[in-house]
GROMACS .gro file of C-alpha atoms in nm:
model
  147
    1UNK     CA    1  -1.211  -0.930   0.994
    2UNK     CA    2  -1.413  -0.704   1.167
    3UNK     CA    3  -1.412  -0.319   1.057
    4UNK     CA    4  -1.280  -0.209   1.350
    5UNK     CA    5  -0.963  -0.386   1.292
    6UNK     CA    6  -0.972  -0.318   0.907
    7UNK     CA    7  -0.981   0.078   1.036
    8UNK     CA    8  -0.695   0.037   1.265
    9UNK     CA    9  -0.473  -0.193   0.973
   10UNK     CA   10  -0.543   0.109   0.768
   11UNK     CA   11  -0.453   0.360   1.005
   12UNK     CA   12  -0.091   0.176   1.085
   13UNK     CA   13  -0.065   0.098   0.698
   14UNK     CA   14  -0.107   0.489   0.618
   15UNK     CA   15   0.167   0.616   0.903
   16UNK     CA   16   0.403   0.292   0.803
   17UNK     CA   17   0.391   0.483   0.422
   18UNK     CA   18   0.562   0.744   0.575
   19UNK     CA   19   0.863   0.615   0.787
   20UNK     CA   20   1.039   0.506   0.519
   21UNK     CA   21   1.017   0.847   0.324
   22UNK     CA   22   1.130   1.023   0.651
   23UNK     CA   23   1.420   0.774   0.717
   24UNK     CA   24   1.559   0.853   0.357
   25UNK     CA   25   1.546   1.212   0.366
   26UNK     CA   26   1.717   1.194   0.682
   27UNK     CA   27   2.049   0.990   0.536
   28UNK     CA   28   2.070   1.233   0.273
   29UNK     CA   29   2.120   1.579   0.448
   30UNK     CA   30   2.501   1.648   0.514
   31UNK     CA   31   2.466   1.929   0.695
   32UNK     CA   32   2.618   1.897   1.105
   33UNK     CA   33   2.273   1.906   1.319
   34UNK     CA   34   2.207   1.910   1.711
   35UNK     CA   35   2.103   1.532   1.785
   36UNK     CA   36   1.734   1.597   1.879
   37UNK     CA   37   1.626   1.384   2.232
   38UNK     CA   38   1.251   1.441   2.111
   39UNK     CA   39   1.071   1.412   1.809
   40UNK     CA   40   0.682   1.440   1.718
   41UNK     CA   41   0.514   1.268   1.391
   42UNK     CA   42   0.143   1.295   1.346
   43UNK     CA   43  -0.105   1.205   1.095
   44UNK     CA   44  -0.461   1.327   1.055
   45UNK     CA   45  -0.717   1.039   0.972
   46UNK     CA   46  -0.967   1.007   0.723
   47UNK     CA   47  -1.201   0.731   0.611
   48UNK     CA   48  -1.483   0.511   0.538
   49UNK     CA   49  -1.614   0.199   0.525
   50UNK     CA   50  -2.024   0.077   0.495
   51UNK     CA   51  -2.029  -0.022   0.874
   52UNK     CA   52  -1.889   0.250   1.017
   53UNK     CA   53  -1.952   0.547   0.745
   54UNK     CA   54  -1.708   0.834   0.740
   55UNK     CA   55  -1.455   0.863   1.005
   56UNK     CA   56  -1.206   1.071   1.155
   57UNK     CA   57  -0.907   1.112   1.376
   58UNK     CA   58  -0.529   1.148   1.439
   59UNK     CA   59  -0.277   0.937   1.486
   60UNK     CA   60   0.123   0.994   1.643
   61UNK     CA   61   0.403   0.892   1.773
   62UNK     CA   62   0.663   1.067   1.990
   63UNK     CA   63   0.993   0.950   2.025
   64UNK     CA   64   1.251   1.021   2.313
   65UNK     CA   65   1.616   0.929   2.415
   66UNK     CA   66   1.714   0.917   2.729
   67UNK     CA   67   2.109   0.943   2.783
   68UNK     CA   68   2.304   0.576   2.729
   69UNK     CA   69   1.958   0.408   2.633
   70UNK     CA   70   1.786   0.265   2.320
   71UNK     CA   71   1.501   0.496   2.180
   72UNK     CA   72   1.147   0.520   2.356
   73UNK     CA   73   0.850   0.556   2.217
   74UNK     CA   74   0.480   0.705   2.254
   75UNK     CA   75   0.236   0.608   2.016
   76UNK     CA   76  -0.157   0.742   2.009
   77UNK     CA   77  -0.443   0.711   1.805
   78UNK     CA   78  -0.797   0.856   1.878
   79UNK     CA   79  -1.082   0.803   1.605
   80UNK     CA   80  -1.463   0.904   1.564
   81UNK     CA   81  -1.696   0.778   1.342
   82UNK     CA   82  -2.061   0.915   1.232
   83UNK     CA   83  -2.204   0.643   1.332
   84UNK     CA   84  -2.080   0.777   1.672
   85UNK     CA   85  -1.829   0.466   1.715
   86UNK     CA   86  -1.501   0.597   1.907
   87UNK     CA   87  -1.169   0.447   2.019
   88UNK     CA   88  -0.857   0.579   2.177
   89UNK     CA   89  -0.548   0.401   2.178
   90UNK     CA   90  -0.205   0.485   2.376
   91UNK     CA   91   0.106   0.247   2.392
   92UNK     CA   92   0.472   0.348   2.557
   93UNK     CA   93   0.774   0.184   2.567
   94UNK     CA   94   1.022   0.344   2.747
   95UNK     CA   95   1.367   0.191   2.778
   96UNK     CA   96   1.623   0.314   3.060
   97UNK     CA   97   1.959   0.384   3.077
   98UNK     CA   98   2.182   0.118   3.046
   99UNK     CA   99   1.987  -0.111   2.844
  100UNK     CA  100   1.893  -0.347   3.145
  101UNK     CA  101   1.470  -0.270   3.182
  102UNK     CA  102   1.230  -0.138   2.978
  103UNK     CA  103   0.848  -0.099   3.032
  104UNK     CA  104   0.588  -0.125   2.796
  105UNK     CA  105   0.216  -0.008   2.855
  106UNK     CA  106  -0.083  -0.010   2.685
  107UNK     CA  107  -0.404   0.163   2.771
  108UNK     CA  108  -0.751   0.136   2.507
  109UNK     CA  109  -1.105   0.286   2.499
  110UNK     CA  110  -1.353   0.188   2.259
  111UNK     CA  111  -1.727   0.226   2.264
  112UNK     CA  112  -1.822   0.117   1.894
  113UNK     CA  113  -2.199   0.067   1.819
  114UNK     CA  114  -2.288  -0.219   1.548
  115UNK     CA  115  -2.603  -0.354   1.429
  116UNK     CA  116  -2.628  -0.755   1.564
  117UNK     CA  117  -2.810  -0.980   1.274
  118UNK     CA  118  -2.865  -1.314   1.542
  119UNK     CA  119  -2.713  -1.617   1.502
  120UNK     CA  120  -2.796  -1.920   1.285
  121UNK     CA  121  -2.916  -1.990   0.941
  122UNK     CA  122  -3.282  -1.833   0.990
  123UNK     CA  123  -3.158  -1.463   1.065
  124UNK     CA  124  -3.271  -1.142   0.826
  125UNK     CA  125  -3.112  -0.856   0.755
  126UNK     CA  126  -3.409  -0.665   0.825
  127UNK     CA  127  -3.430  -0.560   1.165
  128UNK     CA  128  -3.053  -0.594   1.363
  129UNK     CA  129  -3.049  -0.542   1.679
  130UNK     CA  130  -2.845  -0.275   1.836
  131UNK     CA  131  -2.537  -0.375   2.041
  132UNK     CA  132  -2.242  -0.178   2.159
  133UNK     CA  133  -2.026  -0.257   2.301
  134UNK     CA  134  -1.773  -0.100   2.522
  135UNK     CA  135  -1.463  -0.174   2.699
  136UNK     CA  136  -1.129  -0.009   2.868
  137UNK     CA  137  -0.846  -0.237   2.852
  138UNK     CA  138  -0.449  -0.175   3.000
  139UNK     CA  139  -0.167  -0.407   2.946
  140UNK     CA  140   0.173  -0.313   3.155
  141UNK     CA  141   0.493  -0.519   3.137
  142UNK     CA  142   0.803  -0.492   3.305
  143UNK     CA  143   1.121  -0.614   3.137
  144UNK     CA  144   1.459  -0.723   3.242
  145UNK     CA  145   1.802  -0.829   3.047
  146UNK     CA  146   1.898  -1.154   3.171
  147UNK     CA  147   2.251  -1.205   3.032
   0.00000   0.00000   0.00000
C-alpha cells in the first residue's frame, strides 16, 4: 500500500469518526426545526508519514436535497505535503427528482514526487532516482431506474 493511499484511508477514516457522532446528536434534539436543503461538514487535515513528511489539507462534504429526491452529495479533499506532493479530489452525486437518474462525477489532480529505488534484487537505497508523477483523471456516469 502505497502512502498515498494510506493518506487518503486516513483522511476518510478521520471524517467517518465523525458521522456517527453527528447522526446521534441529531436523534436526540426534540426541539421542531426548519428541514435544512443544504448542509456543510469540513475537516482540517493533519499528518505524517516518512515518505511524504508532514502534511496538510481539508477535507468536506456538502449535502443538498432537491424537492421529491434522495439526498445529493459533494465531497472534496485537497492536500499538500512538504515534500511538495499535492492532490485534489472532488466527487458529486446528484440525484433528481423523482428518483429515476442520478449522476455521479469524479474529477482528481495529483502531482506527488517519490524517490524510485530500480527494480530487481541488485538495487541500493543510496541514490533513488526522482520520479513524479502526475496525472488528472475524471470519471462521469449517468444512471437510470429500470423497473
Amino acid at each position: 500500500m502505497t502512502n498515498q493511499t494510506f493518506s487518503g484511508m486516513a483522511a476518510v477514516l478521520v471524517l467517518s469518526l465523525f458521522v456517527p457522532f453527528t447522526a446521534i446528536a441529531e436523534d436526540s434534539v426534540t426541539v421542531k426545526e426548519e428541514k435544512k436543503d443544504t448542509s456543510f461538514f469540513g475537516l482540517p487535515m493533519l499528518f505524517y508519514t516518512t515518505d511524504t513528511g508532514f502534511g496538510y489539507g481539508v477535507a468536506g462534504m456538502i449535502t443538498y436535497r432537491k424537492p421529491e429526491a434522495k439526498p445529493s452529495n459533494c465531497l472534496f479533499a485537497v492536500m499538500h505535503t512538504s515534500k511538495n506532493q499535492f492532490q485534489a479530489t472532488q466527487k458529486l452525486l446528484h440525484n433528481f427528482s423523482g428518483g429515476v437518474y442520478r449522476f455521479e462525477g469524479e474529477i482528481q489532480y495529483s502531482k506527488f514526487p517519490t524517490d524510485f529505488y530500480g527494480l530487481g534484487n541488485d538495487t541500493t537505497n543510496d541514490d533513488p532516482g526522482k520520479y513524479t508523477p502526475e496525472y488528472t483523471s475524471a470519471e462521469v456516469s449517468f444512471y437510470r431506474k429500470i423497473h
